[in-house]
Coordinates of C-alpha atoms and ligand atoms in Angstrom, one line a residue:
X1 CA 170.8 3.3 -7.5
X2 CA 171.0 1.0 -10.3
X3 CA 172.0 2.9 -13.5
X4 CA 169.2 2.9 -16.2
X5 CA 170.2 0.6 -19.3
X6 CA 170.7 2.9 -22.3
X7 CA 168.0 2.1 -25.6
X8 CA 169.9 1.5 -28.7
X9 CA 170.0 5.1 -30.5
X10 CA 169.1 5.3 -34.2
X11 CA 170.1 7.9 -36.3
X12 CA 168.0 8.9 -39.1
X13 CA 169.2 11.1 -41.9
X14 CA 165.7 12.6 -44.5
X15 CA 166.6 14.2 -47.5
X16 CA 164.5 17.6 -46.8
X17 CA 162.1 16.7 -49.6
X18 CA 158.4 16.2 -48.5
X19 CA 158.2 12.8 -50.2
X20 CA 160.9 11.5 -48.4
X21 CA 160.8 13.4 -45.1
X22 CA 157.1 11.7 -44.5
X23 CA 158.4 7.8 -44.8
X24 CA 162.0 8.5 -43.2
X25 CA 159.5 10.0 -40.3
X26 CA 157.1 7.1 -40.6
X27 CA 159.9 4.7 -40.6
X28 CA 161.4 6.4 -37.1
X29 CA 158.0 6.2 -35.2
X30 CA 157.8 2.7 -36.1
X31 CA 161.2 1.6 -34.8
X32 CA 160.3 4.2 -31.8
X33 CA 157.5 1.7 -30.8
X34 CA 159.5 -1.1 -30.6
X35 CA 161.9 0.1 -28.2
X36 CA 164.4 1.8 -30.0
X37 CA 165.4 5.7 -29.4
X38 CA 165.7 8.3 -32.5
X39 CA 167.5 11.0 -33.4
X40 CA 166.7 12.9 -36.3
X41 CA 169.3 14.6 -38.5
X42 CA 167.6 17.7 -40.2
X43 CA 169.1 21.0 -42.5
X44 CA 168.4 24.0 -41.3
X45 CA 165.3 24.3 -43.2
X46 CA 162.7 21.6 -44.2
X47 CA 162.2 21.0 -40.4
X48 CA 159.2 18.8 -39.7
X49 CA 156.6 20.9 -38.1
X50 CA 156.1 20.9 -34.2
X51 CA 158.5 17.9 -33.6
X52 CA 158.2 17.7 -29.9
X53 CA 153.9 17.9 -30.5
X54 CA 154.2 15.0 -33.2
X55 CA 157.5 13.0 -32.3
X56 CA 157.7 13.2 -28.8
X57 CA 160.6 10.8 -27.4
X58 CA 162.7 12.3 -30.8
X59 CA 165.6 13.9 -30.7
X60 CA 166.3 16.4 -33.1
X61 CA 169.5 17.7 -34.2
X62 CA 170.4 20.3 -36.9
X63 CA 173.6 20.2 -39.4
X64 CA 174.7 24.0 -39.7
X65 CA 176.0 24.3 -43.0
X66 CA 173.5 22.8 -45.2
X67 CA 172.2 24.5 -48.1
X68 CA 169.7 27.5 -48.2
X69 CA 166.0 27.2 -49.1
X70 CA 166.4 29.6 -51.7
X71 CA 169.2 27.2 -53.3
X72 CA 166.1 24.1 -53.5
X73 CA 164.1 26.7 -56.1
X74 CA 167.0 27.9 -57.8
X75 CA 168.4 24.3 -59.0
X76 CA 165.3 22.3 -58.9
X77 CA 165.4 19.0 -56.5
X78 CA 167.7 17.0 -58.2
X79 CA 170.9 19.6 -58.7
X80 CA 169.6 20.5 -54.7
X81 CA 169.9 16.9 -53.6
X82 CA 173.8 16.7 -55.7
X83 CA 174.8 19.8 -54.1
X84 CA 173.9 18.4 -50.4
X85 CA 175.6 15.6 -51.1
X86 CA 178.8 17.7 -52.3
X87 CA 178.7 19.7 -49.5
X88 CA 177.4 18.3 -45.9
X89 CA 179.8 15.3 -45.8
X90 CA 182.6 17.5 -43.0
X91 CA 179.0 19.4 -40.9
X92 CA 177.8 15.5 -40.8
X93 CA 180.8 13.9 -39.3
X94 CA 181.3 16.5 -36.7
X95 CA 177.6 16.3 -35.9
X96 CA 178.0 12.6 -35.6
X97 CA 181.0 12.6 -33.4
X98 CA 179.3 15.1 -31.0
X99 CA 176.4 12.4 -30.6
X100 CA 178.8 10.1 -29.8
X101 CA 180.4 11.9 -26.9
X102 CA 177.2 12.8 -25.9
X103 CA 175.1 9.5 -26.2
X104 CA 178.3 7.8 -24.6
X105 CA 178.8 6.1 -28.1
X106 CA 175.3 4.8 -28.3
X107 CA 174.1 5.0 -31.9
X108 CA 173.0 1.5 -32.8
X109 CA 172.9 2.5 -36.5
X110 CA 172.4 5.1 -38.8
X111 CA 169.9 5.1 -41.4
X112 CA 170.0 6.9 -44.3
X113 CA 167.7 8.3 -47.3
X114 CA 169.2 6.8 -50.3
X115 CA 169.3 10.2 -51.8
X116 CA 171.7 11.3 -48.7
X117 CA 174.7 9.1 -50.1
X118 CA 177.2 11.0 -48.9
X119 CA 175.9 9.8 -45.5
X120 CA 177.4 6.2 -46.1
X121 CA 180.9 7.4 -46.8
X122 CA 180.7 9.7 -43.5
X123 CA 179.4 5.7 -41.5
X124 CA 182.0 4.0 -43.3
X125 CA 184.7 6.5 -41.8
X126 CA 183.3 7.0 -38.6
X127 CA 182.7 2.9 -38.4
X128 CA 179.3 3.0 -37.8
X129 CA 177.4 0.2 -38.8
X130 CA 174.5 1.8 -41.8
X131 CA 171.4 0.9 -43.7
X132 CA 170.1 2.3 -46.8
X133 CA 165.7 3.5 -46.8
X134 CA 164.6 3.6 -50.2
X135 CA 161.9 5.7 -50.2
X136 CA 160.6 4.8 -53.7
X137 CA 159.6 1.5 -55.4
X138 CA 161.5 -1.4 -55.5
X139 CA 161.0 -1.8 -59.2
X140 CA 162.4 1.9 -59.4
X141 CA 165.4 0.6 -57.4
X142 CA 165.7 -2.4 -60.0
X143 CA 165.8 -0.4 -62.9
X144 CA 168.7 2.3 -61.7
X145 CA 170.8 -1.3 -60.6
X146 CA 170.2 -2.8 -63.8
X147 CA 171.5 0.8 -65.6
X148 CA 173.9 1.0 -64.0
X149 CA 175.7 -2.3 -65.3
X150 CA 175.0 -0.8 -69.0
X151 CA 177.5 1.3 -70.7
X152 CA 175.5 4.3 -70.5
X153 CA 176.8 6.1 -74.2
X154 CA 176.4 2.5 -75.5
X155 CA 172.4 2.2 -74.4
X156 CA 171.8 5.5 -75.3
X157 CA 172.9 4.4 -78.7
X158 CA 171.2 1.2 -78.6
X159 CA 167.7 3.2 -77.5
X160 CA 167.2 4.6 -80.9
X161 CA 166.3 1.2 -81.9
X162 CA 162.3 0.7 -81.3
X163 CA 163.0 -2.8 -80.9
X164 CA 165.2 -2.5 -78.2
X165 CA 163.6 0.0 -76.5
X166 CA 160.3 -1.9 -75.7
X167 CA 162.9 -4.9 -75.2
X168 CA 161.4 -6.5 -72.0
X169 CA 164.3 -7.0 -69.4
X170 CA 165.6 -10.5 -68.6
X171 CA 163.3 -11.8 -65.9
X172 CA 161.8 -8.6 -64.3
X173 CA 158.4 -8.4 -66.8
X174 CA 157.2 -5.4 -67.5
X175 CA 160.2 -3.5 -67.0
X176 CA 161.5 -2.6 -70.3
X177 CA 164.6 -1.4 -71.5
X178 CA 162.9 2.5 -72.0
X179 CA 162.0 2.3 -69.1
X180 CA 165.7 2.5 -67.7
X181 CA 165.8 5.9 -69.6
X182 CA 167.1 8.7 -67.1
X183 CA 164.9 11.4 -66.9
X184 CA 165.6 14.8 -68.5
X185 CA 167.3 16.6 -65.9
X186 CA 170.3 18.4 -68.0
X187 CA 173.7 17.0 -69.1
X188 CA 174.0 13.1 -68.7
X189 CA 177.0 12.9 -66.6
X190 CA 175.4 14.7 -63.3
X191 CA 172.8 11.7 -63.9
X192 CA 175.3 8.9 -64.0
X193 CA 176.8 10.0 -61.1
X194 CA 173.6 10.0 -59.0
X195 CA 172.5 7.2 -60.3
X196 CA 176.2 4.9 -59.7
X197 CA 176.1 7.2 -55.9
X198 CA 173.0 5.9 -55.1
X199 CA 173.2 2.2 -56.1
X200 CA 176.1 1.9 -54.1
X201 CA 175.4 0.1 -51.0
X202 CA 179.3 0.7 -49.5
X203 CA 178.9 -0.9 -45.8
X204 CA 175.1 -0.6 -45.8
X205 CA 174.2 -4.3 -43.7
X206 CA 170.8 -3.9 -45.2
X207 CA 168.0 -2.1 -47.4
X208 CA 165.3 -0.4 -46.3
X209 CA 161.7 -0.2 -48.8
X210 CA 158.3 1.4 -48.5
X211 CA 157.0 -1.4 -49.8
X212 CA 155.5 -4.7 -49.5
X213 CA 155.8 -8.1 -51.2
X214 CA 152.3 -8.4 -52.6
X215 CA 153.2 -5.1 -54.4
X216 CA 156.8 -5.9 -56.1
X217 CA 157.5 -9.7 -54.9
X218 CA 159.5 -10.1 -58.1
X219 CA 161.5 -6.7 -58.0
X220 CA 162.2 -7.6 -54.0
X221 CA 163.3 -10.7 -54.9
X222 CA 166.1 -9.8 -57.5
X223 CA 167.0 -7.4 -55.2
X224 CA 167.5 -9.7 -52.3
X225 CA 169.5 -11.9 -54.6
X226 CA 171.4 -9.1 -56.4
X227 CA 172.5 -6.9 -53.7
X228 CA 173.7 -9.4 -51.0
X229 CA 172.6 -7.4 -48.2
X230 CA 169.1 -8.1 -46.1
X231 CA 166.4 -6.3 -48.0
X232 CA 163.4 -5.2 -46.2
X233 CA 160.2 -4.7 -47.3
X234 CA 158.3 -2.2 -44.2
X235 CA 155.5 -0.7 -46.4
X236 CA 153.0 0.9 -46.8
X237 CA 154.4 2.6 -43.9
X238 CA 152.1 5.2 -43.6
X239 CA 149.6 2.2 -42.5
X240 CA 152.8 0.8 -40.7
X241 CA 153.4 3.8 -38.0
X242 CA 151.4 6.9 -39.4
X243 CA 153.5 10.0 -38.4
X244 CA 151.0 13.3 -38.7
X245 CA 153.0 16.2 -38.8
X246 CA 155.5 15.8 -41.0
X247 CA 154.3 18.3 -43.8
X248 CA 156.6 21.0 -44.4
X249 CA 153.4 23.0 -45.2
X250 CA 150.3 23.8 -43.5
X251 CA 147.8 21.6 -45.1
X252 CA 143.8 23.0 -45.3
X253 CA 141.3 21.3 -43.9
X254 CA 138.6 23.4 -45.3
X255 CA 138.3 20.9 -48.1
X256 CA 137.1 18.4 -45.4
X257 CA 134.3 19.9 -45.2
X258 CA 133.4 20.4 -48.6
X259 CA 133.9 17.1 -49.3
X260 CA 131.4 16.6 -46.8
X261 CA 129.2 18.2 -48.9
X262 CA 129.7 16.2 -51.9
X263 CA 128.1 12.7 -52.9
X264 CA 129.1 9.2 -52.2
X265 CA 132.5 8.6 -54.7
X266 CA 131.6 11.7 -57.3
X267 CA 134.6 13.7 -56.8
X268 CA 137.9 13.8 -58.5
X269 CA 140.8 14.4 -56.3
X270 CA 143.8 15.9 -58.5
X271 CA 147.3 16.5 -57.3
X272 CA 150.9 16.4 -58.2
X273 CA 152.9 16.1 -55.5
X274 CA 155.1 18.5 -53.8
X275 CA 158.4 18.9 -56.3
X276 CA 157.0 19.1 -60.4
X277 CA 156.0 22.3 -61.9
X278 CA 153.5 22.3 -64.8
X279 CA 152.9 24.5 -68.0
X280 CA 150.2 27.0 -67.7
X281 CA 148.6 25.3 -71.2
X282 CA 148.0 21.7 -69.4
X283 CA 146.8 23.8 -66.3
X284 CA 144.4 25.0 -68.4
X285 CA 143.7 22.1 -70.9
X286 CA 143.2 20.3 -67.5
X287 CA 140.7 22.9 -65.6
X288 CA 138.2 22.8 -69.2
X289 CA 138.2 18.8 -69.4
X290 CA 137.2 19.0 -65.4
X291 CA 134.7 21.5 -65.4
X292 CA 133.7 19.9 -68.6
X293 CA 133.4 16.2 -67.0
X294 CA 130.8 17.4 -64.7
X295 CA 132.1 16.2 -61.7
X296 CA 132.7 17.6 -58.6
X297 CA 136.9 17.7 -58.3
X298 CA 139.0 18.8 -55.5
X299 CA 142.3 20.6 -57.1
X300 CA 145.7 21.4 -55.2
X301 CA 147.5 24.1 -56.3
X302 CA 151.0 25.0 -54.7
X303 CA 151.9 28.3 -54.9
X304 CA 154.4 29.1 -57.6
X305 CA 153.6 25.8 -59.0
X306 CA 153.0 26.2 -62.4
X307 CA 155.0 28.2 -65.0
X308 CA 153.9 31.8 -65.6
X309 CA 150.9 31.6 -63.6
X310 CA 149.8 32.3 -60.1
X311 CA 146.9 30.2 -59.6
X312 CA 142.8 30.2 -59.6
X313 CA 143.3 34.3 -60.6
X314 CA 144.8 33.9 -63.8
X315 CA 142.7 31.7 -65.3
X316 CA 140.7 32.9 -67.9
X317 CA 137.1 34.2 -66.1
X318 CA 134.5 31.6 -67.7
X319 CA 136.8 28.8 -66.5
X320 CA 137.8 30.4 -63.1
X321 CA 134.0 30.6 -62.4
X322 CA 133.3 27.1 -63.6
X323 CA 136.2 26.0 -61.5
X324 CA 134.4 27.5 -58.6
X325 CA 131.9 26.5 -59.0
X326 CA 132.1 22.5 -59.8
X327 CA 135.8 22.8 -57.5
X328 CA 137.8 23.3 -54.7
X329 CA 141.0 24.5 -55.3
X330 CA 143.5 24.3 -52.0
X331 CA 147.4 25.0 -51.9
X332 CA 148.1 22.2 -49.8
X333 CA 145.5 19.2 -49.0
X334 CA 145.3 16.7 -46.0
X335 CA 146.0 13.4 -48.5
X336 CA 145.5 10.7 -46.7
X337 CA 142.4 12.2 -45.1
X338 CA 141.3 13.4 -48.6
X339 CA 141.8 9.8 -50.0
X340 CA 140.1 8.2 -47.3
X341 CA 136.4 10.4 -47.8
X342 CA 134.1 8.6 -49.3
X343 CA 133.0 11.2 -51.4
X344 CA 136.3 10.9 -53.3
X345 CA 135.8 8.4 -56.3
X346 CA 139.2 9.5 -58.2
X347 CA 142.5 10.4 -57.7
X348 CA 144.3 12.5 -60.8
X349 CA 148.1 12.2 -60.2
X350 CA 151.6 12.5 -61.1
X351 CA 152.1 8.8 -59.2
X352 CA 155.0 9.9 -57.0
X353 CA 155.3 6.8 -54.6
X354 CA 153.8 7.9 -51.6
X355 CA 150.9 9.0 -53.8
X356 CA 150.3 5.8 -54.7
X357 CA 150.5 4.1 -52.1
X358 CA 148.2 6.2 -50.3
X359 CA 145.7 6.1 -53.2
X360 CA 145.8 2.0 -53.4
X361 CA 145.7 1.8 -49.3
X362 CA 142.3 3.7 -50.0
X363 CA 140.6 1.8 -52.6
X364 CA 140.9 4.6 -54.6
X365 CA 141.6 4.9 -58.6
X366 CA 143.7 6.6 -60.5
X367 CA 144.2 9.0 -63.6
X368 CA 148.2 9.0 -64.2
X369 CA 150.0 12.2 -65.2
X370 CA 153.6 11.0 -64.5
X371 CA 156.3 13.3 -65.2
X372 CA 159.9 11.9 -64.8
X373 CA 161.3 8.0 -65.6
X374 CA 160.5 7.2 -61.3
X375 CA 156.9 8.1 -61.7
X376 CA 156.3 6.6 -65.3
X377 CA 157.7 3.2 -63.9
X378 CA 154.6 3.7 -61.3
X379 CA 152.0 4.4 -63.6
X380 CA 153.1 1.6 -65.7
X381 CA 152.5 -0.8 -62.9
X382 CA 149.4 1.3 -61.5
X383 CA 148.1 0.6 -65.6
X384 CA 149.2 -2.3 -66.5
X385 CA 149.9 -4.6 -63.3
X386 CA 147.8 -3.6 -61.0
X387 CA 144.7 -2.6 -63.4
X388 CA 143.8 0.3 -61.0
X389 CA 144.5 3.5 -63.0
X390 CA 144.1 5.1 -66.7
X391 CA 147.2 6.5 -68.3
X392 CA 147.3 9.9 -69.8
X393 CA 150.5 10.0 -72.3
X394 CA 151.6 12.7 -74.4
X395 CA 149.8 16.7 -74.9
X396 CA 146.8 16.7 -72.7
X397 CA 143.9 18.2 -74.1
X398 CA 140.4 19.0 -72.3
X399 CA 138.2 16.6 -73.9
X400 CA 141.2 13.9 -73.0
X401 CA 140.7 14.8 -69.5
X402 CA 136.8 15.2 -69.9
X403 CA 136.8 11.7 -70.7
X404 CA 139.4 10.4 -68.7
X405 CA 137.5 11.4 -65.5
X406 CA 133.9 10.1 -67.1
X407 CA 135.5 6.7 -67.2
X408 CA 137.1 6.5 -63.6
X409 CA 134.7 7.8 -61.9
X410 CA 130.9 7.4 -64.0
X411 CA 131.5 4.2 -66.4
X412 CA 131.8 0.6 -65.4
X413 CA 135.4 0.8 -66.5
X414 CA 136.4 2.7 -63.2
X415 CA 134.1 0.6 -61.2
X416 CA 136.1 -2.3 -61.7
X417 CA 139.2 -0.3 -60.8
X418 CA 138.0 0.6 -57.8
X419 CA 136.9 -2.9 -57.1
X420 CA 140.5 -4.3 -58.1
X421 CA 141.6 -1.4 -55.7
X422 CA 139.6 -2.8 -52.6
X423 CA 141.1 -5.9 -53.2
X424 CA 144.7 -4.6 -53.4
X425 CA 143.7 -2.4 -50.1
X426 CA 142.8 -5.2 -48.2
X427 CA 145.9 -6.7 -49.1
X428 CA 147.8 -3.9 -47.9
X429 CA 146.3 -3.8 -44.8
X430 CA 147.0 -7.5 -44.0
X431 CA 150.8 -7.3 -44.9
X432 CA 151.3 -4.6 -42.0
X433 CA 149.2 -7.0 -39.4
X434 CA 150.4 -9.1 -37.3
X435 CA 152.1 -12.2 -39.5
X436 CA 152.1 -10.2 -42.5
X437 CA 155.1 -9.5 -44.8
X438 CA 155.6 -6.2 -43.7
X439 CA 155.1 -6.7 -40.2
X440 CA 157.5 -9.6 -39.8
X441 CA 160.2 -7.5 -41.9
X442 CA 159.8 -4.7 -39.2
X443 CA 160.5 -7.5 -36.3
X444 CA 163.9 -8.9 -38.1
X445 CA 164.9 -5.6 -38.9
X446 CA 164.3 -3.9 -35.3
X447 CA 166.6 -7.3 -34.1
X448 CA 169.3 -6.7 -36.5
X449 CA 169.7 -3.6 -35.2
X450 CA 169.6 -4.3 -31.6
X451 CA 172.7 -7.3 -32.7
X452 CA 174.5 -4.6 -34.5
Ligands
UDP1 N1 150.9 15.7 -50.0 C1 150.0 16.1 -49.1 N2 149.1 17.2 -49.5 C2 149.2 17.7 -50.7 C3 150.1 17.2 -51.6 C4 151.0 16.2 -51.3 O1 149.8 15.7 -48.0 O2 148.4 18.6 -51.0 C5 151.8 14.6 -49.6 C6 151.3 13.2 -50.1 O3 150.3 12.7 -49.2 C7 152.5 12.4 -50.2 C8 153.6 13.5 -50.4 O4 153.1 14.7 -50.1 O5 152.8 11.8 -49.0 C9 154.1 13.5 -51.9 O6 154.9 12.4 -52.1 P1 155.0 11.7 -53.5 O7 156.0 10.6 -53.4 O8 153.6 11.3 -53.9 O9 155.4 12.8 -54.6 P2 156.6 13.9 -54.6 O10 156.0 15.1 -54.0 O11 157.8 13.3 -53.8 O12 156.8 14.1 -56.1

């Protein structure tokens, strides 16, 4: 009997964050669909639910010695994502070399999250040809390069200077020296290191971004000239290949159903993302300006998400009842699905990537609460590029956030967002059709890595 010809085997390696897990796991069912087989590196926890219901065709294989859950909670996600990447390099290789035997060397490539850097020196060694997914803007990608030329105690110098700071940087309008700023995650030198770690593209052949050219063209093109490698622009991916099933946690779709109930573009969707924690006083600055707005708002909550508080039950009674009664408050919400009602007119968020992505492939506006220097960089452009969002900067304050909602979602301010936001949606859509950006990306890539 004639022996069956082997697919080329691709490896993928997440960092077990939800915001990255989701594109890695987008990115694998779209090279799945073209032919190619996946296996998919995971930690012991942070495993994407249900794989053989939502991935079937993946493999799955586990690296024993990675870190704890309880260790994510007790650094925070950035000292989490160091420590991996101090520890998981020896559990790697042997997982790698077992493949091997077993796939009778056939692993095509390995792709890796950016974050997961220590997965390039582990390739390198093992000669396996590697590429690099960047699971957060290109701009975002831009900046760190660009910082990473600087002499960091120098700039840090030079930033006291107003001037300076809102210099713009040669050629890559409206990223501004500020904006380079790392974000406040402890002593600089952990920072440094991340940042120099994951700029290095070591034997990475290419680049990997959720994102598409009618988006960042500028910021893809520097990159493509700067890095030397093929850069790939794939996104929005979710529209790409969408991967349900791929939430860590169970999400509830009883707010389906009371969106249902609400009208036409009224309510105010608010979310910030899986990671950042927030003070009890903006919580509650936040739950006065939306009950105040009179709008209808649909609230996620994560447990243990907020400092010294432990959700709907410790807010003050008249503004637990209000929130009842104008809200729905859920610990975990279908996005995509919630984005996509069209009762939802708003989206209040903290502009992680994904987040705004999904928001713009929905038409949908936003209210930007950005925490750290990634996310700011994404409400800038959200702002000031894209004209789809309002900015909320410094101490929020209820009538602030009464306002801010009035305008997105009642005043013809926010209609014309939205309107700017079809147009950008459309857009989207067409780069991931056939002979769009995004599409023909995924076709050169998928034949790169059948050469390789
Ligand atoms: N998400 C979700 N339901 C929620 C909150 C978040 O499905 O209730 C998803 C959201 O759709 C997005 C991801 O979690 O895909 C969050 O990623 P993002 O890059 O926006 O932010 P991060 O959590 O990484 O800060």
């Amino acid at each position: 009997m004639k022996k069956m010809e082997a697919k080329r085997r691709i490896v993928l390696v997440p960092v077990p964050l939800q915001g990255h897990i989701t594109p890695m796991m987008q990115l694998g069912k779209a090279l799945y669909l073209k032919g190619l087989s996946i296996t998919v590196v995971e930690g012991q926890f942070n495993r994407v639910s249900s794989p053989s219901q939502h991935f079937p065709g993946f493999q799955f294989v586990t690296i024993p010695e990675s870190l704890p859950e309880s260790e994510l909670e007790r650094l925070g996600a950035f000292h989490f994502v160091l420590k991996i990447n101090k520890t998981s390099e020896a559990s790697f290789k042997d997982c790698i070399r077992q493949l091997l035997r077993q796939q009778g060397n056939d692993i095509a490539c390995i792709i890796y999250d950016e974050f997961m850097y220590f997965c390039g020196a582990a390739a390198t060694e093992l000669k396996l040809p590697n590429v690099i997914l960047c699971t957060q803007s290109a701009t975002n990608h831009v900046s760190r390069c660009v910082y990473s030329k600087l002499n960091a105690e120098k700039f840090l110098v030079d930033m006291e200077d107003p001037e300076l700071r809102d210099k713009v940087v040669d050629n890559l309008h409206p990223l501004r020296y500020k904006d380079l700023l790392p974000s406040d995650f402890g002593p600089l030198e952990p920072v440094l290191e991340f940042r120099r770690e994951v700029v290095n593209k070591r034997t990475a052949s290419a680049l990997i971004l959720n994102t598409t050219r009618c988006l960042e063209s500028l910021s893809l093109s520097w990159l493509q000239q700067e890095l030397g490698i093929r850069v790939y622009s794939l996104g929005p991916l979710h529209i790409t290949a969408s991967a349900p099933g791929s939430s860590l946690v169970e999400e509830d779709m009883s707010c389906i159903e009371w969106l249902n109930n609400q009208k036409p573009r009224s309510v105010i969707y608010v979310s910030v993302g899986t990671i950042h924690l927030m003070e009890a006083k903006e919580v509650l600055e936040m739950a006065w300006g939306l009950c105040n707005s009179n709008q209808p708002f649909l609230w996620v909550i994560r447990s243990g998400s907020i400092h010294g508080f432990n959700g709907i039950e410790s807010l003050p009674e008249e503004v637990g009842k209000m929130a009842l009664e104008r809200g729905y408050i859920v610990k975990q919400a279908p996005q995509i699905e919630v984005l996509g009602h069209p009762a939802v007119g708003g989206f209040w968020s903290h502009c992680g990537w994904n987040s705004t992505l999904e928001s713009i492939v929905e038409g949908v506006p936003m209210i930007c609460r950005p925490f750290d220097g990634e996310q700011k960089l994404n409400a800038k452009f959200i702002e000031t590029v894209w004209s789809v969002g309002i900015l909320l900067e410094g101490e929020v304050e209820r009538g602030e956030v009464e306002r801010a909602v009035k305008r997105l979602i009642v005043d013809d301010e926010g209609a014309g967002m939205r309107e700017r936001a079809l147009v950008l949606k459309e857009k989207l859509k067409a780069s991931v059709r056939s002979g769009g950006s995004s599409y023909n990306a995924l076709d050169e890539l998928v034949k790169q890595l059948k050469i390789e």
